[in-house]
Coordinates of C-alpha atoms in Angstrom, one line a residue:
M89 CA -5.1 21.6 -28.6
L90 CA -1.8 19.9 -27.8
S91 CA -1.5 16.3 -28.6
V92 CA -0.2 13.9 -26.1
S93 CA 3.1 13.5 -27.7
A94 CA 3.5 17.3 -28.0
V95 CA 2.7 17.6 -24.2
L96 CA 5.2 15.0 -23.2
T97 CA 8.0 15.6 -25.7
A98 CA 7.6 19.2 -26.6
E99 CA 10.3 20.2 -29.1
R100 CA 12.9 22.7 -27.9
P101 CA 13.7 25.6 -30.3
A102 CA 17.0 25.2 -32.2
G103 CA 19.9 26.0 -30.0
A104 CA 17.8 25.8 -26.7
G105 CA 20.2 23.1 -25.3
K106 CA 21.0 19.5 -25.6
A107 CA 18.4 16.7 -25.2
A108 CA 18.3 15.1 -21.9
P109 CA 20.4 11.9 -21.7
S110 CA 18.8 8.5 -21.9
P111 CA 18.6 6.3 -19.0
A112 CA 21.5 4.2 -20.5
Q113 CA 23.6 7.3 -20.9
R114 CA 22.9 8.5 -17.3
Q115 CA 24.0 5.0 -16.1
H116 CA 27.2 5.4 -18.0
Q117 CA 27.8 8.9 -16.7
Q118 CA 27.2 7.7 -13.1
A119 CA 29.5 4.8 -13.7
H120 CA 32.3 7.1 -14.8
G121 CA 31.7 9.6 -12.0
Q122 CA 30.1 12.3 -14.2
A123 CA 27.2 14.3 -13.1
P124 CA 24.1 13.8 -15.4
Q125 CA 23.2 16.7 -17.6
G126 CA 21.2 19.4 -15.6
Q127 CA 22.5 18.0 -12.3
P128 CA 25.2 19.9 -10.3
P129 CA 28.4 18.0 -9.6
G130 CA 28.9 16.5 -6.3
G131 CA 25.7 14.5 -6.2
A132 CA 23.5 17.7 -5.3
K133 CA 20.0 17.3 -6.8
P134 CA 18.9 20.4 -8.6
G135 CA 15.6 21.7 -7.3
I136 CA 12.6 23.2 -9.1
P137 CA 12.8 26.9 -9.7
G138 CA 10.5 28.8 -7.4
V139 CA 9.4 25.6 -5.4
H140 CA 10.6 25.8 -1.7
A141 CA 9.8 22.2 -0.7
I142 CA 8.7 18.9 -2.2
V143 CA 6.9 16.3 -0.2
A144 CA 5.9 12.8 -1.4
V145 CA 2.8 11.1 -0.2
A146 CA 3.4 7.3 -0.6
S147 CA 2.1 3.9 0.3
G148 CA 3.6 0.5 -0.1
K149 CA 0.2 -0.8 -1.0
G150 CA -2.7 0.3 -3.3
G151 CA -6.2 0.9 -2.0
V152 CA -5.4 2.4 1.3
G153 CA -6.5 5.9 0.4
K154 CA -3.2 7.6 -0.5
S155 CA -4.6 9.7 -3.4
T156 CA -7.4 10.9 -1.2
T157 CA -5.0 11.7 1.5
A158 CA -2.8 13.5 -0.8
V159 CA -5.4 15.9 -2.3
N160 CA -6.9 16.7 1.1
L161 CA -3.4 17.3 2.5
A162 CA -2.7 19.7 -0.5
L163 CA -6.0 21.6 0.1
A164 CA -5.4 21.6 3.9
L165 CA -1.9 23.2 3.2
K166 CA -3.6 25.7 1.0
S167 CA -6.0 26.6 3.8
L168 CA -3.0 27.4 6.0
G169 CA -2.2 30.3 3.6
L170 CA 0.6 28.4 1.7
K171 CA 1.0 28.4 -2.1
V172 CA 0.5 24.9 -3.1
G173 CA 1.1 22.6 -6.0
L174 CA -0.1 19.0 -6.6
L175 CA 1.7 16.5 -8.9
D176 CA -0.1 13.4 -9.6
A177 CA 2.9 11.0 -10.3
D178 CA 0.8 7.9 -10.8
I179 CA 1.2 7.5 -14.5
Y180 CA -0.7 4.2 -14.7
G181 CA -3.8 5.3 -12.6
P182 CA -4.0 9.1 -12.3
S183 CA -6.9 10.1 -10.1
Q184 CA -6.2 13.8 -9.2
P185 CA -8.0 15.3 -12.2
R186 CA -11.3 13.8 -11.0
M187 CA -10.6 14.5 -7.2
M188 CA -9.7 18.0 -7.9
G189 CA -12.8 18.5 -10.3
I190 CA -10.5 19.6 -13.3
S191 CA -10.9 18.7 -16.9
G192 CA -9.3 19.8 -20.1
R193 CA -5.6 19.8 -21.1
P194 CA -2.8 22.1 -20.1
S195 CA -1.6 24.9 -22.4
S196 CA 1.8 25.8 -23.4
P197 CA 2.9 29.4 -24.0
D198 CA 5.9 28.4 -26.1
G199 CA 5.3 24.9 -27.3
R200 CA 8.0 23.8 -24.9
R201 CA 6.8 24.3 -21.3
L202 CA 3.4 23.6 -19.8
L203 CA 1.2 25.7 -17.6
P204 CA -0.4 23.5 -14.7
M205 CA -4.1 23.3 -14.3
S206 CA -5.6 24.7 -11.1
N207 CA -8.6 24.6 -8.8
Y208 CA -9.3 25.7 -5.3
G209 CA -6.2 27.8 -5.5
V210 CA -3.8 24.7 -6.1
K211 CA -1.8 24.2 -9.1
V212 CA -2.1 20.7 -10.5
M213 CA -0.3 18.5 -13.1
S214 CA -1.3 14.9 -14.1
M215 CA -1.0 12.4 -16.8
G216 CA -4.8 12.3 -16.6
F217 CA -5.0 15.7 -18.2
M218 CA -3.3 14.3 -21.4
V219 CA -5.1 11.0 -22.0
P220 CA -8.8 9.8 -21.7
E221 CA -9.7 8.5 -18.2
D222 CA -10.2 5.0 -19.6
T223 CA -7.1 4.7 -21.7
P224 CA -4.4 2.5 -20.2
M225 CA -0.7 3.7 -20.2
I226 CA 1.2 0.8 -21.5
W227 CA 4.7 2.1 -20.7
R228 CA 7.9 0.6 -19.6
G229 CA 9.9 2.2 -16.7
P230 CA 12.1 4.5 -18.7
M231 CA 9.0 6.1 -20.4
V232 CA 7.4 6.5 -16.9
M233 CA 10.7 8.1 -15.5
S234 CA 10.9 10.5 -18.4
A235 CA 7.1 11.6 -18.1
I236 CA 7.6 12.2 -14.4
N237 CA 10.8 14.2 -15.0
Q238 CA 8.9 16.4 -17.7
M239 CA 5.9 17.0 -15.3
L240 CA 8.4 18.1 -12.7
R241 CA 10.8 20.3 -14.8
D242 CA 8.8 21.2 -18.0
V243 CA 6.0 22.7 -16.0
E244 CA 5.8 26.4 -15.0
W245 CA 4.9 25.7 -11.2
G246 CA 5.8 29.4 -10.4
D247 CA 6.4 30.3 -6.8
L248 CA 5.3 27.6 -4.4
D249 CA 5.8 27.1 -0.8
I250 CA 5.2 23.3 -1.2
L251 CA 4.6 20.8 -4.0
V252 CA 2.7 17.6 -2.8
V253 CA 3.5 14.6 -4.9
D254 CA 1.0 11.8 -5.1
L255 CA 3.2 8.7 -5.9
P256 CA 1.8 5.5 -7.1
P257 CA 1.8 2.5 -4.6
G258 CA 4.9 0.5 -4.2
T259 CA 8.6 1.0 -4.5
G260 CA 9.2 1.1 -8.3
D261 CA 10.4 3.6 -10.9
A262 CA 8.3 6.6 -10.0
Q263 CA 9.5 6.6 -6.4
L264 CA 13.2 6.1 -7.4
T265 CA 12.9 8.8 -10.0
M266 CA 11.5 11.2 -7.4
A267 CA 14.2 10.3 -4.9
Q268 CA 17.1 10.6 -7.4
Q269 CA 16.0 13.6 -9.4
V270 CA 14.8 16.3 -6.9
P271 CA 15.6 17.1 -3.4
L272 CA 12.6 15.7 -1.5
S273 CA 12.0 17.5 1.8
G274 CA 10.4 14.3 3.0
A275 CA 7.9 11.6 2.5
V276 CA 4.6 10.9 4.2
I277 CA 3.5 7.3 4.4
V278 CA -0.2 6.3 4.3
S279 CA -1.5 2.9 5.6
T280 CA -4.5 1.4 7.0
P281 CA -4.2 -0.3 10.4
Q282 CA -4.2 -4.0 9.4
D283 CA -1.0 -6.0 9.4
I284 CA -1.0 -6.9 5.6
A285 CA -1.1 -3.1 4.8
L286 CA 1.6 -2.3 7.4
I287 CA 4.0 -4.8 6.0
D288 CA 3.9 -3.0 2.7
A289 CA 4.1 0.5 4.4
R290 CA 7.2 -0.7 6.2
K291 CA 8.8 -1.5 2.9
G292 CA 7.8 1.9 1.5
L293 CA 9.3 3.7 4.6
N294 CA 12.5 1.7 4.4
M295 CA 12.9 2.5 0.7
F296 CA 13.0 6.2 1.5
R297 CA 15.3 5.7 4.2
K298 CA 17.8 3.8 1.8
V299 CA 17.8 6.8 -0.6
D300 CA 18.2 9.4 2.2
V301 CA 14.8 10.9 2.1
P302 CA 13.3 11.8 5.5
V303 CA 10.2 10.1 6.6
L304 CA 8.0 12.8 8.0
G305 CA 5.6 10.4 9.5
I306 CA 2.8 7.9 9.1
I307 CA -0.9 8.6 8.6
E308 CA -3.5 5.8 9.5
N309 CA -6.3 5.9 7.0
M310 CA -9.8 4.1 7.4
S311 CA -8.7 3.8 11.0
Y312 CA -12.3 3.1 12.3
F313 CA -15.9 3.4 11.1
L314 CA -18.4 5.4 13.1
C315 CA -22.0 4.2 12.4
P316 CA -24.0 7.3 11.1
H317 CA -27.1 6.0 12.8
C318 CA -26.1 4.9 16.3
G319 CA -22.5 6.4 16.6
E320 CA -21.0 3.0 17.4
Q321 CA -17.3 2.7 16.4
S322 CA -16.4 -0.3 14.4
D323 CA -12.7 -1.2 13.8
V324 CA -13.3 -2.7 10.3
F325 CA -9.5 -3.0 9.6
S326 CA -8.3 -3.1 13.1
H327 CA -7.2 0.1 14.8
G328 CA -4.0 1.6 16.0
G329 CA -1.5 -0.5 13.9
A330 CA 0.0 2.6 12.2
R331 CA 0.5 4.3 15.4
R332 CA 2.3 1.3 17.0
E333 CA 4.3 0.9 13.6
A334 CA 5.4 4.5 13.8
E335 CA 6.6 4.0 17.4
K336 CA 8.4 0.8 16.5
L337 CA 10.2 2.5 13.6
G338 CA 11.0 5.7 15.4
V339 CA 9.0 8.2 13.1
D340 CA 6.1 10.4 14.0
F341 CA 2.4 9.4 13.8
L342 CA 0.8 12.2 12.0
G343 CA -2.8 11.3 12.7
E344 CA -5.8 9.0 11.9
L345 CA -8.7 9.4 9.4
P346 CA -12.0 7.4 9.7
L347 CA -13.5 5.3 7.1
D348 CA -16.2 7.9 6.2
M349 CA -18.6 7.9 3.3
A350 CA -18.4 11.7 3.1
I351 CA -14.6 11.6 2.4
R352 CA -15.2 9.1 -0.4
E353 CA -18.2 10.9 -1.9
T354 CA -16.6 14.3 -1.9
S355 CA -13.3 13.0 -3.4
D356 CA -15.4 11.2 -6.2
G357 CA -17.2 14.2 -6.9
G358 CA -14.2 16.6 -7.3
H359 CA -15.0 18.4 -4.3
P360 CA -12.8 17.1 -1.4
I361 CA -14.0 17.2 2.1
V362 CA -11.5 19.9 3.2
I363 CA -13.3 22.2 0.7
A364 CA -16.8 20.7 0.8
S365 CA -17.1 20.5 4.6
P366 CA -14.3 22.4 6.2
D367 CA -15.8 22.3 9.7
S368 CA -16.3 18.5 9.7
A369 CA -14.1 16.4 11.9
P370 CA -12.1 14.8 9.0
A371 CA -11.3 18.2 7.5
K372 CA -10.0 19.5 10.9
T373 CA -7.8 16.2 11.1
Y374 CA -6.4 16.8 7.6
R375 CA -5.5 20.5 8.7
T376 CA -3.9 19.3 11.9
I377 CA -1.8 16.8 9.8
A378 CA -1.1 19.6 7.3
E379 CA 0.2 21.8 10.3
R380 CA 2.4 19.0 11.6
V381 CA 3.9 18.3 8.1
W382 CA 4.5 22.0 7.3
H383 CA 6.2 22.5 10.7
K384 CA 8.5 19.7 10.0
V385 CA 9.3 20.9 6.5
E386 CA 9.9 24.5 7.5
G387 CA 12.4 23.5 10.0
A388 CA 14.3 21.1 7.7
P389 CA 17.7 22.1 6.3
A390 CA 17.9 22.9 2.5
K391 CA 18.4 19.8 0.5
A392 CA 20.2 21.2 -2.6
A393 CA 22.6 23.9 -3.6
P394 CA 20.9 25.8 -6.5
R395 CA 17.1 26.0 -5.6
I396 CA 14.6 27.0 -3.1
V397 CA 11.5 28.9 -3.4
I398 CA 7.1 22.5 -1.7
Q399 CA 6.1 21.3 1.2

């Protein structure tokens, strides 16, 4: 069984190439107009071999259901007949192993590159495969950036139409690493309808705009609650705020999901609702959102020179 250190810093065979530059070395290279190692000159970001498009699922705030949205979006894209990967880039709080019903550790055919885990036809990589679920990751920014880079580039993703990246909440190192290191096809912002969540969602959206990543649209999660007994709708966290915010910011509103116990229970149980109850109203909404996202990505221009063939 591979150790955590072997998974994250697998040694390359002698002569296999130089080690990646440190963050300080990368800053020095950029300050002097040099392209970082492995990155083509002229600012073009190298893609991931075999991966057609990369879409980030992000939120400015925790607790809005971003990871649940990411996993169901990935599975909905798979249901459209696409080849899909799912990268859990939340180093401090990885949740995709549990949501995807996967346990164990990834294997390595050569001691250098990792094979992703998979379930429901989706390839998955997460820090949660390398450490016990209750173990905290007490890492500084450069270590987080390095781990995300390795999960992107040292994993045999194979031929994917789309790679969905579940980002941690906020606008920190993980988000900047993704925006700077790979040609993102776009970002999907997840928010709940209330003002306090929308303030942070706006920050996340503006961050992607500042780093020239297209915002594909906003999803309103926990949009309303339907009483399972009487059918009455209750707007627990208000309603329609994300739609209004999307209109104000000039981005598409991708859809709204209810506050539904079945979504929570199936995600916690490792059998997300798109798989567990494909004919349910939430599953149909996830598929509609997936169709809209894929339509946007499919029509987007290529982002980098040497790449292509995630969402």
